[in-house]
GROMACS .gro file of C-alpha atoms in nm:
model
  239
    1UNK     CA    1  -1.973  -0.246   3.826
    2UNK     CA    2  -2.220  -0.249   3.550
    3UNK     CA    3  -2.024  -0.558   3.368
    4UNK     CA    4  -1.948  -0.769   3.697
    5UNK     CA    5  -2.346  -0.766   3.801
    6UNK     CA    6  -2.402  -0.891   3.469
    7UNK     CA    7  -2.156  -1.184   3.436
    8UNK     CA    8  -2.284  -1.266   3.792
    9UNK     CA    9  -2.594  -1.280   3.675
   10UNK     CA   10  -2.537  -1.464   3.382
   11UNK     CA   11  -2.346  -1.717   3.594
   12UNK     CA   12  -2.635  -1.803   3.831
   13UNK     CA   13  -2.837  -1.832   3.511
   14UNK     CA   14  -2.582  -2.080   3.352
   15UNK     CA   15  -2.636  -2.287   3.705
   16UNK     CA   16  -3.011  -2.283   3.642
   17UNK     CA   17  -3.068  -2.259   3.306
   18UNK     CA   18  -2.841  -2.299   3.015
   19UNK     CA   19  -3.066  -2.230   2.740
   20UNK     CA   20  -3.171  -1.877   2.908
   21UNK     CA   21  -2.748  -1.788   2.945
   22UNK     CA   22  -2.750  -1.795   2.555
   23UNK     CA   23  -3.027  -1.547   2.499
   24UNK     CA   24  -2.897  -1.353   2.674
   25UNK     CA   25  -2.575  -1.402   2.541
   26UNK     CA   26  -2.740  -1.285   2.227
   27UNK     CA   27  -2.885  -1.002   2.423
   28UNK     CA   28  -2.626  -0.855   2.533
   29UNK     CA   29  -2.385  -0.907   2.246
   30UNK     CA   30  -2.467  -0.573   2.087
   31UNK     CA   31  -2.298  -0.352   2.364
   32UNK     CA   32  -1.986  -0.521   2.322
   33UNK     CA   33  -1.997  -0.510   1.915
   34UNK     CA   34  -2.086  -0.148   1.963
   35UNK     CA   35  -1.760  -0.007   2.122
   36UNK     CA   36  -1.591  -0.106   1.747
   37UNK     CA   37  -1.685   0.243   1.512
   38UNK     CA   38  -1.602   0.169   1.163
   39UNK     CA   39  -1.282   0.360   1.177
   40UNK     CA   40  -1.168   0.119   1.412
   41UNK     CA   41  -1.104  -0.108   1.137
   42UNK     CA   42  -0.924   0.069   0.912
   43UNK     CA   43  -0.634   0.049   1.028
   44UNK     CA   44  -0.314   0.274   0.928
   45UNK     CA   45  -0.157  -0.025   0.843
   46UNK     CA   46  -0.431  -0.116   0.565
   47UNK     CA   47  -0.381   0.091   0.332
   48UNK     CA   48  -0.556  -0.150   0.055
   49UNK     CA   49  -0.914  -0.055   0.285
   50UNK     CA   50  -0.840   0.344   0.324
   51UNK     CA   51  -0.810   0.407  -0.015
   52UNK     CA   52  -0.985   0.272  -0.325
   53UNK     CA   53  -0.728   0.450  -0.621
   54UNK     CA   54  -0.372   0.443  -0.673
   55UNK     CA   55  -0.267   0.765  -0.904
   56UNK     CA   56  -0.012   0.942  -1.049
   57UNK     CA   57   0.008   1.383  -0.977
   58UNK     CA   58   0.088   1.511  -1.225
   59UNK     CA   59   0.101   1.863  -1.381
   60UNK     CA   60  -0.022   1.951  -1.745
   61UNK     CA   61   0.119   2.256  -1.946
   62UNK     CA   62  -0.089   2.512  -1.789
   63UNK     CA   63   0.042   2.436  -1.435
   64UNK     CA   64  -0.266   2.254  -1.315
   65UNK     CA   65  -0.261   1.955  -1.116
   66UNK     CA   66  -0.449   1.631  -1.212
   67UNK     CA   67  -0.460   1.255  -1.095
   68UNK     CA   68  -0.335   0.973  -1.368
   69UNK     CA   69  -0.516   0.672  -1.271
   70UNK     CA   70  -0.429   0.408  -1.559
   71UNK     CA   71  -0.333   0.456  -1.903
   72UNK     CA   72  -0.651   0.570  -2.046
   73UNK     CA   73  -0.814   0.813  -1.745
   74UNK     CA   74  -0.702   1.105  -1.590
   75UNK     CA   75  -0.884   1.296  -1.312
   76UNK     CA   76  -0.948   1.672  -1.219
   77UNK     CA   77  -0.921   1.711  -0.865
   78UNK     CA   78  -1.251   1.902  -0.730
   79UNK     CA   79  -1.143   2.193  -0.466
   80UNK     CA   80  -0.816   2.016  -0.421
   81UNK     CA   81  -0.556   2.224  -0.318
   82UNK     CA   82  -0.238   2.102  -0.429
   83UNK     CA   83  -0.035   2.056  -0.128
   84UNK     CA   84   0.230   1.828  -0.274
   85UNK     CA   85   0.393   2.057  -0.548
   86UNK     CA   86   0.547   1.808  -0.713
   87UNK     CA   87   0.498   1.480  -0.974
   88UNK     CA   88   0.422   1.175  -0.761
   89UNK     CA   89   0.278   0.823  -0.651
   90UNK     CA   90  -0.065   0.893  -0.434
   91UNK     CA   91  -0.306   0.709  -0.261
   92UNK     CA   92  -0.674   0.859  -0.334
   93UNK     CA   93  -0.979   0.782  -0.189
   94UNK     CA   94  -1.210   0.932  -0.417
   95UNK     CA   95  -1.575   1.000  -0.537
   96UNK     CA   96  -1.627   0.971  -0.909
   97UNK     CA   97  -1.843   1.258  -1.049
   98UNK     CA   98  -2.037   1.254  -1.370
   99UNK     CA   99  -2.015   1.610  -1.463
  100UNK     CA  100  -1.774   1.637  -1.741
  101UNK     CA  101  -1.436   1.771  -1.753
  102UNK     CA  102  -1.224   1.995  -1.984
  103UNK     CA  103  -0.935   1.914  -1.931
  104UNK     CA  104  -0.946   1.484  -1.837
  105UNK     CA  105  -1.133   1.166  -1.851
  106UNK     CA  106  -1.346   1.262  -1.531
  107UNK     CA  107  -1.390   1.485  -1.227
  108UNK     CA  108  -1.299   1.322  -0.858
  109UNK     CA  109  -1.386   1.432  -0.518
  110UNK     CA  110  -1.084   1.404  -0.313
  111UNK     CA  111  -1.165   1.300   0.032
  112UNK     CA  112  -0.845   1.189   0.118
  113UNK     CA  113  -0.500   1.177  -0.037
  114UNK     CA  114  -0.175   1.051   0.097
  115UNK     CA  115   0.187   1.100  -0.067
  116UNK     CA  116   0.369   0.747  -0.168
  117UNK     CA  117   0.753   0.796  -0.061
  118UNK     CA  118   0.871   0.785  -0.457
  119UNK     CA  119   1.247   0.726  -0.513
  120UNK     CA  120   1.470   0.666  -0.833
  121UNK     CA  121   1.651   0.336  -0.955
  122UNK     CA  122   2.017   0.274  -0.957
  123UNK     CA  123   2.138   0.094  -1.238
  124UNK     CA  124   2.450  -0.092  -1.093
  125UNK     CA  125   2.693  -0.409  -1.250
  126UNK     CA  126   2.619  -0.745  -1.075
  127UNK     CA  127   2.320  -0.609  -0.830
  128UNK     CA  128   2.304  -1.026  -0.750
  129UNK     CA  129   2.598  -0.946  -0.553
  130UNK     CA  130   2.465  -0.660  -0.319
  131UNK     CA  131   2.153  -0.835  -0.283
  132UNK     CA  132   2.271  -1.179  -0.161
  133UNK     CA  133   2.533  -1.004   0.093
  134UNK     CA  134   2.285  -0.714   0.220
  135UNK     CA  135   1.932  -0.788   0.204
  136UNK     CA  136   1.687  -0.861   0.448
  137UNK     CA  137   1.352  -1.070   0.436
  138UNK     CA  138   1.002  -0.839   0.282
  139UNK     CA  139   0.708  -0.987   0.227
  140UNK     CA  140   0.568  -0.791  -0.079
  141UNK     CA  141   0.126  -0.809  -0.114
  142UNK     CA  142  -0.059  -0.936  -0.414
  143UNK     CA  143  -0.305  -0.674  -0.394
  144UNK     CA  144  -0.421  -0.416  -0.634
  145UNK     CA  145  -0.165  -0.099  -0.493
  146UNK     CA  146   0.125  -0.401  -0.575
  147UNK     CA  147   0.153  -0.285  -0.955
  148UNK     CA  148   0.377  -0.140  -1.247
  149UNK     CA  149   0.214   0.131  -1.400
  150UNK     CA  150   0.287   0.488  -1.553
  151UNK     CA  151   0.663   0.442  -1.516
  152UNK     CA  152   0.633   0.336  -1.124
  153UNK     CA  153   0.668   0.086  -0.988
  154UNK     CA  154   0.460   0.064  -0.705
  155UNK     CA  155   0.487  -0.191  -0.392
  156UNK     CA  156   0.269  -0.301  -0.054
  157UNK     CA  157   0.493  -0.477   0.204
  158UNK     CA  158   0.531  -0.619   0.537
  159UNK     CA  159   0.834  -0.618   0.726
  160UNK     CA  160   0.944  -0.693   1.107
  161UNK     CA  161   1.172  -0.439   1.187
  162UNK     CA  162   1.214  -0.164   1.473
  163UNK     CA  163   1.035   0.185   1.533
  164UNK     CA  164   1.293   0.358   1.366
  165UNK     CA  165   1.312   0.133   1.002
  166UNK     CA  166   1.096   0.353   0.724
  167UNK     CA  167   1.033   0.363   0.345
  168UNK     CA  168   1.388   0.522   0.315
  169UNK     CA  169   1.533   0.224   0.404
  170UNK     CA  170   1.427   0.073   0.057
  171UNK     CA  171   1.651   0.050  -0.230
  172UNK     CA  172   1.574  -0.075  -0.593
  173UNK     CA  173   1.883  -0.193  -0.798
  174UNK     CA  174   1.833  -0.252  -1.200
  175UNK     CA  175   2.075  -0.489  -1.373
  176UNK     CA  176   2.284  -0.253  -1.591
  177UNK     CA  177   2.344  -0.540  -1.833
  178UNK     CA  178   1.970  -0.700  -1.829
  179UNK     CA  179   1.736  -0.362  -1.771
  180UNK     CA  180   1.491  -0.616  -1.731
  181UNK     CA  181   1.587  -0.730  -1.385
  182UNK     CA  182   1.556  -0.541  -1.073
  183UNK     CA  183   1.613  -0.635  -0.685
  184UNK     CA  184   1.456  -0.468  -0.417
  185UNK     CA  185   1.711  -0.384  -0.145
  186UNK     CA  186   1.640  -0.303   0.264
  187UNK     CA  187   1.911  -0.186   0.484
  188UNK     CA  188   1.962  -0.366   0.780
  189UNK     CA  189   1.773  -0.271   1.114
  190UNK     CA  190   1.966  -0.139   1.460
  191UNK     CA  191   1.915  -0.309   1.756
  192UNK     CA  192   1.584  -0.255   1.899
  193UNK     CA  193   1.238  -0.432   1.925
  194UNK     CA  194   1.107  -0.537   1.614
  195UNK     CA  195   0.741  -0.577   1.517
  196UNK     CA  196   0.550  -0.594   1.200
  197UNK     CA  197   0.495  -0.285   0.981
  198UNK     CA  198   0.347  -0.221   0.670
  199UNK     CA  199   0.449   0.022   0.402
  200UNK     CA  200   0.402   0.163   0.036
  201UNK     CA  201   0.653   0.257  -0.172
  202UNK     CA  202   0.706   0.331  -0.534
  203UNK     CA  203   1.035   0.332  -0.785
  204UNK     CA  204   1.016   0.542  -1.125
  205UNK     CA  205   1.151   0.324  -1.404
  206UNK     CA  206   1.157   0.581  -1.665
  207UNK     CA  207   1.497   0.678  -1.652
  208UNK     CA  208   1.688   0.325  -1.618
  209UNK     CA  209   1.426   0.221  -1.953
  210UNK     CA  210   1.429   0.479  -2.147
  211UNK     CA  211   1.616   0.442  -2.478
  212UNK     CA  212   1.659   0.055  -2.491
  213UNK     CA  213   1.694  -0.073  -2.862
  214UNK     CA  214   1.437  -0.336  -2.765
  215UNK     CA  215   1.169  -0.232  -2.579
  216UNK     CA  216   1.033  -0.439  -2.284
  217UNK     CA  217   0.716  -0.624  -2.228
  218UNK     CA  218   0.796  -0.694  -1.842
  219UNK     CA  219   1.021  -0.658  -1.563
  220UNK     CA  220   1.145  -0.912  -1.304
  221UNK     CA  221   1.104  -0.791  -0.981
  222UNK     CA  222   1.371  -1.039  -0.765
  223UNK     CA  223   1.311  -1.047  -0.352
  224UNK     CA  224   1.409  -1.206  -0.035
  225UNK     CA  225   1.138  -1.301   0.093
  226UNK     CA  226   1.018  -1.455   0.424
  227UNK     CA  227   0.927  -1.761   0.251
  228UNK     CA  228   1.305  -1.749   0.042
  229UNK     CA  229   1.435  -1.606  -0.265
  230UNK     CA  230   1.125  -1.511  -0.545
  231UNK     CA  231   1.107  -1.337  -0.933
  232UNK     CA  232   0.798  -1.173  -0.974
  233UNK     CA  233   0.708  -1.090  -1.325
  234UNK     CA  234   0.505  -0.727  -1.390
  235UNK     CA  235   0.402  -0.622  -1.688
  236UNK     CA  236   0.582  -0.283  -1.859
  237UNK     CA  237   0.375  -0.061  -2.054
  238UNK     CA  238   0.663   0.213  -2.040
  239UNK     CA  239   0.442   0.452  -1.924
   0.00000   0.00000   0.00000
């Protein structure tokens, strides 16, 4: 009732008086703005906004759990309990602390954490094949959780598919013959309404590189995109 007196309000105003129907346009615009809180806008589907680290958990030789955030830091979790068990691929939003640490590079206060869906890589014969006949479109995002890093890698993507699709319906396939390439697989949808959802996913690439004569300095990731067929280059560390 409150909203229709207004607009009927504003309307006679308009008749009369167009410069008064903007300030009060400008009025009034704050109770509209209002009803967005900031967690409104980060959205489940952005995970790039949630989180501000991408890490590794890992376990050292004494059984305790820390964060690998790039080659050269490690974190200790602050009251963390570990609640995965297990080595891997994490979302973190974190606070950096400056007291020191023992046992890393720096202390973190863990807000929130989220488990990536980590799976291996198959190392087939003539992958080209399975990916031309099988694959559907995924767009994959340029943004900083899109990386290749401490033996993962890591990918943000977009995909129209139904409810039921997930992060197990990803695949990665490595060349057997040229451990350079890989091809990112998805299983086909069922029938069903499809909409656009976003998901994070990770590969480890430890065990399809290890032990090459001549060590890598990237991989080719190949995809079929919305957009058509695309190589995207990543740089390997192999760590």
């Amino acid at each position: 009732m409150f909203y229709g007196l207004l607009f009927r309000n504003m309307l006679l105003l308009f008749r009369r008086n167009r410069f008064a129907l903007v300030a009060l346009m400008l009025a009034v615009l704050p109770l509209f703005s209002s009803c967005l809180s900031e967690d409104d806008a980060l959205l489940d589907d952005q995970p790039s906004i949630r989180y501000n680290m991408l890490v590794t958990v890992r376990t050292d030789s004494e059984g305790r759990t820390y964060f690998r955030l790039d080659d050269q830091t490690t974190l200790e979790p602050v009251d963390w309990p570990d609640t995965l068990g297990k080595q891997t691929r994490a979302l973190l939003y974190g606070i950096l602390l400056d007291e020191p640490s023992e046992t890393c590079t720096r202390k973190v206060m863990v807000r929130n954490l989220i488990e990536v869906p980590s799976y291996g890589t198959e190392a087939v014969s003539d992958p080209e094949k399975a990916f031309s006949m099988e694959n559907t479109p995924v767009i994959i995002y340029d943004d900083w959780i899109t990386c290749c890093e401490d033996g993962y890698l890591t990918l943000h993507v977009s995909m129209l598919c139904t409810s039921s699709a997930g992060p197990g319906s990803f695949r990665l396939l490595c060349d057997r013959d040229d451990r350079g390439s890989f091809y990112l697989m998805r299983e086909k949808d069922g029938s069903g309404t499809r909409s656009w959802r976003d998901f994070v996913i990770a590969f480890s690439l430890e065990e399809v590189l290890s032990g090459l004569e001549n060590p890598l300095d990237e991989i080719v990731l190949n995809n079929y995109s919305y957009y058509g067929f695309v190589s995207i280059p990543f740089p390997w560390t192999g760590k």
